[in-house]
Amino acid sequence: MVTSSSRFQVFSDAQWARVAPMLPSNAGRRGHPFGDDRRVVEAIAYRYRTGIAWRDLPREQFGPWQTAWKRHRRYAEDGTWDRVLSRLLAEADAAGQVDWTVWVDATIARAHQHGTNTTRPEQDTGARANHTKAPEGFIHSPLGGTREPAGHGIGRSRGALSTKIHQVVDVRGRPLAAVVTGGQRNDGAMLVEVLADVWVPRLGPGRPRTTPDAVLADRAYATGPIRSHLRARGIKAVIPEKKDTAAARQRRGSAGGRPRALDTETYKHRNVVERSFALIKQWRGLATRYDKLAITYRAAVVLAACLTWTRLIGDTP
């Protein structure tokens, strides 16, 4: 069993009681039944929280490191943490705890040399989202299946090899969706893809919610195509105008048109997404990417998101 010390445990008993029923079971299938799920999941979280190598997991607390690694790889491939997150979001939305004014932004994580010693075609370094439509029968989300991108979500940016986490968070900084790409990928170019990952099912009848009420973002997202996309979906854009665009409009005088409307009061709180990234990067295995595969790295990002939702939701059904 996992020791009660917080050094080796990130889930409280109440948090684990929420997550445990959502994890898959191999009961009735061939092979050995799963052992202590909590010990394995705590091992996965411990590895990413500390940034150690899988082989260095304390055996006394977590058992064989191979078990933790194989389970994490399995959960990454079958979308387990996406299903858990979808369920937590559904429960929170049913309880009125999801604010649909959302923030979009991205953060870069340096890729360690141990995570980059794979074949990475330079022409495709994670420019697309790391997941696609789910296989037949996988119904938790139309975007829940996983596929490893050709470049493993690693790109070459100013800080050398890096990876980028694009996120949508709610008003309290709780992640609704996450996409991993190469570090060179433009933030604005990924807004459509990361918004497409917002998928909150209903506990009762009804179609899943995929459209926020408003999107807050910085000037990197202030482009015509992005504004047109948001307007077509009925989403309010709270995005400041780029300075060069404003200067060009002013030079044209009355022919330049009116300045873009901006809800300045709402935009004051854009730091929420920055605080969300600061929370993610308290896990050293996410602040620096050691994973060779983008799907395993992203699975840990989603695991951290699940932990955040269980922490802030508490025991509310």
CSV table of C-alpha atoms in Angstrom, one decimal:
chain,number,residue,atom,x,y,z
A,1,MET,CA,0.0,0.0,0.0
A,2,VAL,CA,1.0,3.6,-0.6
A,3,THR,CA,2.4,5.2,2.5
A,4,SER,CA,0.3,8.0,4.0
A,5,SER,CA,3.2,10.4,3.8
A,6,SER,CA,2.4,13.3,1.3
A,7,ARG,CA,5.9,12.8,-0.1
A,8,PHE,CA,4.6,9.7,-1.9
A,9,GLN,CA,1.0,10.5,-2.3
A,10,VAL,CA,-0.8,13.3,-4.2
A,11,PHE,CA,-4.4,12.0,-4.0
A,12,SER,CA,-6.4,12.4,-0.8
A,13,ASP,CA,-8.8,9.6,0.1
A,14,ALA,CA,-11.7,11.8,-1.0
A,15,GLN,CA,-10.0,12.5,-4.4
A,16,TRP,CA,-9.2,8.9,-5.0
A,17,ALA,CA,-12.8,7.8,-4.2
A,18,ARG,CA,-13.9,10.0,-7.1
A,19,VAL,CA,-11.3,8.8,-9.6
A,20,ALA,CA,-11.1,5.1,-8.8
A,21,PRO,CA,-14.5,4.0,-10.2
A,22,MET,CA,-13.6,5.7,-13.5
A,23,LEU,CA,-10.5,3.7,-14.1
A,24,PRO,CA,-10.6,0.6,-16.4
A,25,SER,CA,-10.6,-2.9,-15.0
A,26,ASN,CA,-9.4,-6.2,-16.6
A,27,ALA,CA,-11.8,-8.3,-14.6
A,28,GLY,CA,-13.1,-11.1,-16.6
A,29,ARG,CA,-10.3,-10.8,-19.2
A,30,ARG,CA,-7.3,-13.1,-19.7
A,31,GLY,CA,-4.2,-12.3,-17.8
A,32,HIS,CA,-3.4,-11.3,-14.2
A,33,PRO,CA,-6.0,-8.9,-12.7
A,34,PHE,CA,-4.8,-5.4,-12.0
A,35,GLY,CA,-3.1,-4.9,-8.6
A,36,ASP,CA,-3.5,-1.9,-6.4
A,37,ASP,CA,-4.6,0.8,-8.8
A,38,ARG,CA,-3.9,3.6,-6.3
A,39,ARG,CA,-0.3,2.5,-5.8
A,40,VAL,CA,0.3,2.5,-9.5
A,41,VAL,CA,-1.4,5.8,-10.2
A,42,GLU,CA,0.5,7.4,-7.3
A,43,ALA,CA,3.7,6.0,-8.8
A,44,ILE,CA,2.9,7.7,-12.1
A,45,ALA,CA,2.1,11.0,-10.4
A,46,TYR,CA,5.3,10.7,-8.2
A,47,ARG,CA,7.5,10.2,-11.3
A,48,TYR,CA,6.2,13.3,-13.0
A,49,ARG,CA,6.1,15.4,-9.8
A,50,THR,CA,9.8,14.6,-9.1
A,51,GLY,CA,11.1,14.3,-12.6
A,52,ILE,CA,13.0,11.1,-11.8
A,53,ALA,CA,13.7,8.2,-14.2
A,54,TRP,CA,11.1,5.4,-14.2
A,55,ARG,CA,13.8,3.0,-13.0
A,56,ASP,CA,14.4,5.2,-9.9
A,57,LEU,CA,10.8,4.9,-8.5
A,58,PRO,CA,11.1,3.7,-4.9
A,59,ARG,CA,10.2,0.0,-5.0
A,60,GLU,CA,9.2,-0.2,-1.4
A,61,GLN,CA,6.4,2.4,-1.9
A,62,PHE,CA,5.3,1.7,-5.5
A,63,GLY,CA,6.4,-1.8,-6.4
A,64,PRO,CA,8.2,-2.6,-9.7
A,65,TRP,CA,8.7,0.4,-11.9
A,66,GLN,CA,7.8,-1.6,-15.0
A,67,THR,CA,4.2,-1.9,-13.7
A,68,ALA,CA,3.9,1.9,-13.4
A,69,TRP,CA,5.4,2.5,-16.8
A,70,LYS,CA,3.3,-0.1,-18.6
A,71,ARG,CA,0.1,1.2,-17.0
A,72,HIS,CA,0.9,4.8,-17.9
A,73,ARG,CA,1.7,3.8,-21.5
A,74,ARG,CA,-1.6,1.8,-21.7
A,75,TYR,CA,-3.6,4.7,-20.2
A,76,ALA,CA,-2.0,7.1,-22.7
A,77,GLU,CA,-2.9,4.9,-25.7
A,78,ASP,CA,-6.5,4.1,-24.7
A,79,GLY,CA,-7.4,7.6,-23.5
A,80,THR,CA,-8.1,6.7,-19.9
A,81,TRP,CA,-7.3,10.0,-18.5
A,82,ASP,CA,-9.3,11.8,-21.2
A,83,ARG,CA,-12.3,9.7,-20.1
A,84,VAL,CA,-11.7,10.5,-16.4
A,85,LEU,CA,-11.4,14.2,-17.2
A,86,SER,CA,-14.6,14.2,-19.3
A,87,ARG,CA,-16.5,12.6,-16.4
A,88,LEU,CA,-15.2,15.1,-13.9
A,89,LEU,CA,-16.1,17.9,-16.3
A,90,ALA,CA,-19.6,16.5,-16.8
A,91,GLU,CA,-20.1,16.3,-13.0
A,92,ALA,CA,-18.8,19.8,-12.5
A,93,ASP,CA,-20.9,21.2,-15.4
A,94,ALA,CA,-24.1,19.5,-14.0
A,95,ALA,CA,-23.4,21.1,-10.7
A,96,GLY,CA,-22.9,24.6,-12.3
A,97,GLN,CA,-19.2,24.7,-11.4
A,98,VAL,CA,-17.8,25.3,-14.9
A,99,ASP,CA,-17.6,28.9,-16.0
A,100,TRP,CA,-17.8,29.0,-19.8
A,101,THR,CA,-15.7,32.2,-20.1
A,102,VAL,CA,-12.4,30.5,-20.9
A,103,TRP,CA,-8.8,31.4,-21.3
A,104,VAL,CA,-6.5,30.1,-24.1
A,105,ASP,CA,-2.7,30.2,-24.1
A,106,ALA,CA,0.4,28.0,-24.4
A,107,THR,CA,3.6,27.4,-22.5
A,108,ILE,CA,7.0,25.9,-23.6
A,109,ALA,CA,8.8,23.1,-21.8
A,110,ARG,CA,12.4,22.3,-22.6
A,111,ALA,CA,12.9,18.8,-24.1
A,112,HIS,CA,15.6,16.9,-22.2
A,113,GLN,CA,18.1,15.0,-24.3
A,114,HIS,CA,16.7,11.7,-23.0
A,115,GLY,CA,13.4,12.6,-24.6
A,116,THR,CA,14.8,13.6,-28.0
A,117,ASN,CA,17.0,10.6,-29.0
A,118,THR,CA,14.4,9.3,-31.4
A,119,THR,CA,13.8,9.7,-35.1
A,120,ARG,CA,12.1,13.1,-35.6
A,121,PRO,CA,11.4,14.1,-39.2
A,122,GLU,CA,12.1,17.8,-39.3
A,123,GLN,CA,9.3,18.5,-41.6
A,124,ASP,CA,6.7,17.3,-39.1
A,125,THR,CA,7.5,18.0,-35.5
A,126,GLY,CA,4.1,18.0,-33.9
A,127,ALA,CA,2.2,20.6,-35.9
A,128,ARG,CA,-1.1,18.7,-35.3
A,129,ALA,CA,-2.9,17.8,-32.2
A,130,ASN,CA,-1.8,14.5,-30.7
A,131,HIS,CA,-5.2,12.8,-30.8
A,132,THR,CA,-7.8,12.0,-33.4
A,133,LYS,CA,-11.3,10.5,-33.6
A,134,ALA,CA,-11.7,7.6,-31.3
A,135,PRO,CA,-11.9,4.0,-32.5
A,136,GLU,CA,-15.3,2.3,-32.8
A,137,GLY,CA,-17.0,1.9,-29.5
A,138,PHE,CA,-14.9,4.5,-27.8
A,139,ILE,CA,-17.7,7.0,-27.1
A,140,HIS,CA,-16.5,9.2,-24.2
A,141,SER,CA,-15.4,11.9,-26.7
A,142,PRO,CA,-15.1,12.3,-30.5
A,143,LEU,CA,-11.5,13.4,-29.9
A,144,GLY,CA,-10.5,10.9,-27.3
A,145,GLY,CA,-8.4,8.5,-29.3
A,146,THR,CA,-4.6,9.0,-29.3
A,147,ARG,CA,-2.1,9.0,-32.2
A,148,GLU,CA,1.6,9.7,-31.9
A,149,PRO,CA,2.6,12.5,-34.3
A,150,ALA,CA,5.4,11.9,-36.7
A,151,GLY,CA,7.7,14.4,-34.9
A,152,HIS,CA,6.7,13.3,-31.4
A,153,GLY,CA,5.6,16.8,-30.5
A,154,ILE,CA,9.1,18.2,-30.3
A,155,GLY,CA,10.3,21.2,-32.3
A,156,ARG,CA,13.2,23.5,-32.6
A,157,SER,CA,12.6,26.9,-31.1
A,158,ARG,CA,14.9,29.7,-29.7
A,159,GLY,CA,15.5,27.6,-26.6
A,160,ALA,CA,16.7,24.6,-28.7
A,161,LEU,CA,14.5,21.5,-28.7
A,162,SER,CA,11.2,22.0,-26.9
A,163,THR,CA,7.6,21.1,-26.7
A,164,LYS,CA,4.6,23.3,-26.2
A,165,ILE,CA,1.4,22.8,-24.1
A,166,HIS,CA,-1.7,24.5,-25.4
A,167,GLN,CA,-4.5,24.7,-22.9
A,168,VAL,CA,-8.1,26.0,-22.4
A,169,VAL,CA,-8.8,26.8,-18.8
A,170,ASP,CA,-11.9,28.1,-17.0
A,171,VAL,CA,-12.2,31.1,-14.8
A,172,ARG,CA,-10.6,29.3,-11.9
A,173,GLY,CA,-7.7,28.1,-14.0
A,174,ARG,CA,-8.9,24.5,-14.3
A,175,PRO,CA,-8.0,22.9,-17.6
A,176,LEU,CA,-10.8,21.9,-20.0
A,177,ALA,CA,-8.5,20.7,-22.9
A,178,ALA,CA,-4.8,20.3,-23.6
A,179,VAL,CA,-2.9,19.8,-26.9
A,180,VAL,CA,0.8,19.1,-27.2
A,181,THR,CA,2.9,20.3,-30.2
A,182,GLY,CA,6.4,21.2,-31.0
A,183,GLY,CA,7.9,24.3,-29.4
A,184,GLN,CA,8.1,26.1,-32.7
A,185,ARG,CA,4.3,26.0,-33.3
A,186,ASN,CA,2.6,29.4,-33.4
A,187,ASP,CA,0.1,29.9,-30.5
A,188,GLY,CA,-2.6,31.5,-32.7
A,189,ALA,CA,-2.4,28.8,-35.3
A,190,MET,CA,-3.4,26.2,-32.7
A,191,LEU,CA,-6.5,28.0,-31.3
A,192,VAL,CA,-9.0,26.3,-33.5
A,193,GLU,CA,-7.5,22.8,-32.7
A,194,VAL,CA,-7.3,23.3,-28.9
A,195,LEU,CA,-10.9,24.7,-28.8
A,196,ALA,CA,-12.0,21.7,-30.8
A,197,ASP,CA,-10.8,19.6,-27.9
A,198,VAL,CA,-13.3,21.1,-25.5
A,199,TRP,CA,-15.9,18.3,-25.0
A,200,VAL,CA,-18.0,18.2,-21.9
A,201,PRO,CA,-20.7,15.5,-22.0
A,202,ARG,CA,-24.0,15.7,-20.2
A,203,LEU,CA,-24.9,13.4,-17.3
A,204,GLY,CA,-28.4,13.3,-18.6
A,205,PRO,CA,-29.8,13.6,-22.1
A,206,GLY,CA,-28.4,16.2,-24.4
A,207,ARG,CA,-25.4,16.8,-26.7
A,208,PRO,CA,-22.0,17.4,-25.2
A,209,ARG,CA,-21.1,21.1,-24.8
A,210,THR,CA,-18.2,22.1,-27.0
A,211,THR,CA,-18.7,25.9,-27.3
A,212,PRO,CA,-17.6,28.4,-24.6
A,213,ASP,CA,-19.4,31.7,-24.2
A,214,ALA,CA,-16.3,33.8,-24.5
A,215,VAL,CA,-12.6,33.3,-25.2
A,216,LEU,CA,-9.8,35.4,-23.7
A,217,ALA,CA,-6.4,35.4,-25.3
A,218,ASP,CA,-3.4,37.6,-25.8
A,219,ARG,CA,-2.4,39.5,-28.9
A,220,ALA,CA,-0.8,36.4,-30.4
A,221,TYR,CA,-4.3,35.3,-31.2
A,222,ALA,CA,-5.5,38.6,-32.6
A,223,THR,CA,-5.9,37.6,-36.3
A,224,GLY,CA,-8.7,38.0,-38.7
A,225,PRO,CA,-9.2,34.2,-39.3
A,226,ILE,CA,-9.4,33.6,-35.5
A,227,ARG,CA,-11.9,36.4,-34.9
A,228,SER,CA,-14.0,35.1,-37.9
A,229,HIS,CA,-13.9,31.5,-36.5
A,230,LEU,CA,-15.1,32.7,-33.1
A,231,ARG,CA,-17.8,34.9,-34.5
A,232,ALA,CA,-19.1,32.1,-36.7
A,233,ARG,CA,-19.5,29.9,-33.6
A,234,GLY,CA,-21.1,32.6,-31.6
A,235,ILE,CA,-18.2,33.0,-29.2
A,236,LYS,CA,-17.3,36.4,-27.8
A,237,ALA,CA,-13.7,37.3,-28.5
A,238,VAL,CA,-11.9,39.1,-25.6
A,239,ILE,CA,-8.6,39.6,-27.5
A,240,PRO,CA,-6.7,43.0,-27.7
A,241,GLU,CA,-5.8,44.4,-31.0
A,242,LYS,CA,-2.2,44.1,-32.1
A,243,LYS,CA,-0.3,47.3,-31.9
A,244,ASP,CA,0.8,47.3,-35.5
A,245,THR,CA,-2.7,46.7,-36.6
A,246,ALA,CA,-4.0,49.6,-34.5
A,247,ALA,CA,-1.3,51.9,-35.9
A,248,ALA,CA,-2.1,50.9,-39.5
A,249,ARG,CA,-5.8,51.6,-38.8
A,250,GLN,CA,-5.1,55.0,-37.3
A,251,ARG,CA,-2.9,56.0,-40.2
A,252,ARG,CA,-5.9,55.4,-42.5
A,253,GLY,CA,-8.0,57.8,-40.5
A,254,SER,CA,-11.7,57.5,-40.9
A,255,ALA,CA,-11.2,54.9,-43.6
A,256,GLY,CA,-9.5,52.6,-41.1
A,257,GLY,CA,-12.7,52.0,-39.2
A,258,ARG,CA,-13.4,51.8,-35.5
A,259,PRO,CA,-11.1,50.1,-33.1
A,260,ARG,CA,-11.9,46.6,-31.9
A,261,ALA,CA,-14.1,46.4,-28.9
A,262,LEU,CA,-12.4,44.9,-25.9
A,263,ASP,CA,-14.0,44.0,-22.5
A,264,THR,CA,-11.1,45.4,-20.5
A,265,GLU,CA,-12.7,44.5,-17.1
A,266,THR,CA,-12.8,40.8,-18.1
A,267,TYR,CA,-9.4,40.9,-19.7
A,268,LYS,CA,-7.8,42.1,-16.5
A,269,HIS,CA,-8.1,38.5,-15.2
A,270,ARG,CA,-6.1,36.9,-18.1
A,271,ASN,CA,-3.4,36.0,-15.6
A,272,VAL,CA,-5.6,33.0,-14.6
A,273,VAL,CA,-4.1,30.9,-17.4
A,274,GLU,CA,-0.6,31.9,-16.4
A,275,ARG,CA,-1.2,30.7,-12.9
A,276,SER,CA,-2.6,27.5,-14.3
A,277,PHE,CA,0.7,26.9,-16.1
A,278,ALA,CA,2.6,27.7,-13.0
A,279,LEU,CA,0.7,25.0,-11.2
A,280,ILE,CA,1.5,22.5,-13.9
A,281,LYS,CA,5.2,23.2,-13.8
A,282,GLN,CA,5.4,22.4,-10.2
A,283,TRP,CA,5.6,18.9,-11.5
A,284,ARG,CA,9.2,18.7,-12.7
A,285,GLY,CA,8.5,16.0,-15.2
A,286,LEU,CA,6.1,18.4,-17.0
A,287,ALA,CA,8.3,21.5,-16.6
A,288,THR,CA,11.0,19.6,-18.5
A,289,ARG,CA,9.9,16.9,-21.0
A,290,TYR,CA,11.7,13.6,-20.5
A,291,ASP,CA,9.2,11.5,-22.5
A,292,LYS,CA,10.1,10.3,-25.9
A,293,LEU,CA,6.5,10.0,-26.9
A,294,ALA,CA,4.1,12.9,-27.1
A,295,ILE,CA,1.1,10.8,-26.1
A,296,THR,CA,2.7,9.8,-22.8
A,297,TYR,CA,3.7,13.4,-22.0
A,298,ARG,CA,0.2,14.6,-22.8
A,299,ALA,CA,-1.3,11.9,-20.7
A,300,ALA,CA,0.6,13.2,-17.7
A,301,VAL,CA,-0.7,16.7,-18.5
A,302,VAL,CA,-4.3,15.4,-18.5
A,303,LEU,CA,-3.6,13.5,-15.2
A,304,ALA,CA,-2.5,16.7,-13.6
A,305,ALA,CA,-5.7,18.3,-14.9
A,306,CYS,CA,-7.8,15.5,-13.4
A,307,LEU,CA,-6.0,16.1,-10.0
A,308,THR,CA,-6.8,19.8,-10.2
A,309,TRP,CA,-10.5,19.1,-10.8
A,310,THR,CA,-10.8,16.7,-8.0
A,311,ARG,CA,-9.0,19.1,-5.7
A,312,LEU,CA,-11.2,22.0,-6.4
A,313,ILE,CA,-14.5,20.2,-6.8
A,314,GLY,CA,-14.1,18.4,-3.5
A,315,ASP,CA,-16.8,15.9,-2.7
A,316,THR,CA,-19.6,17.7,-4.6
A,317,PRO,CA,-21.4,15.1,-6.7
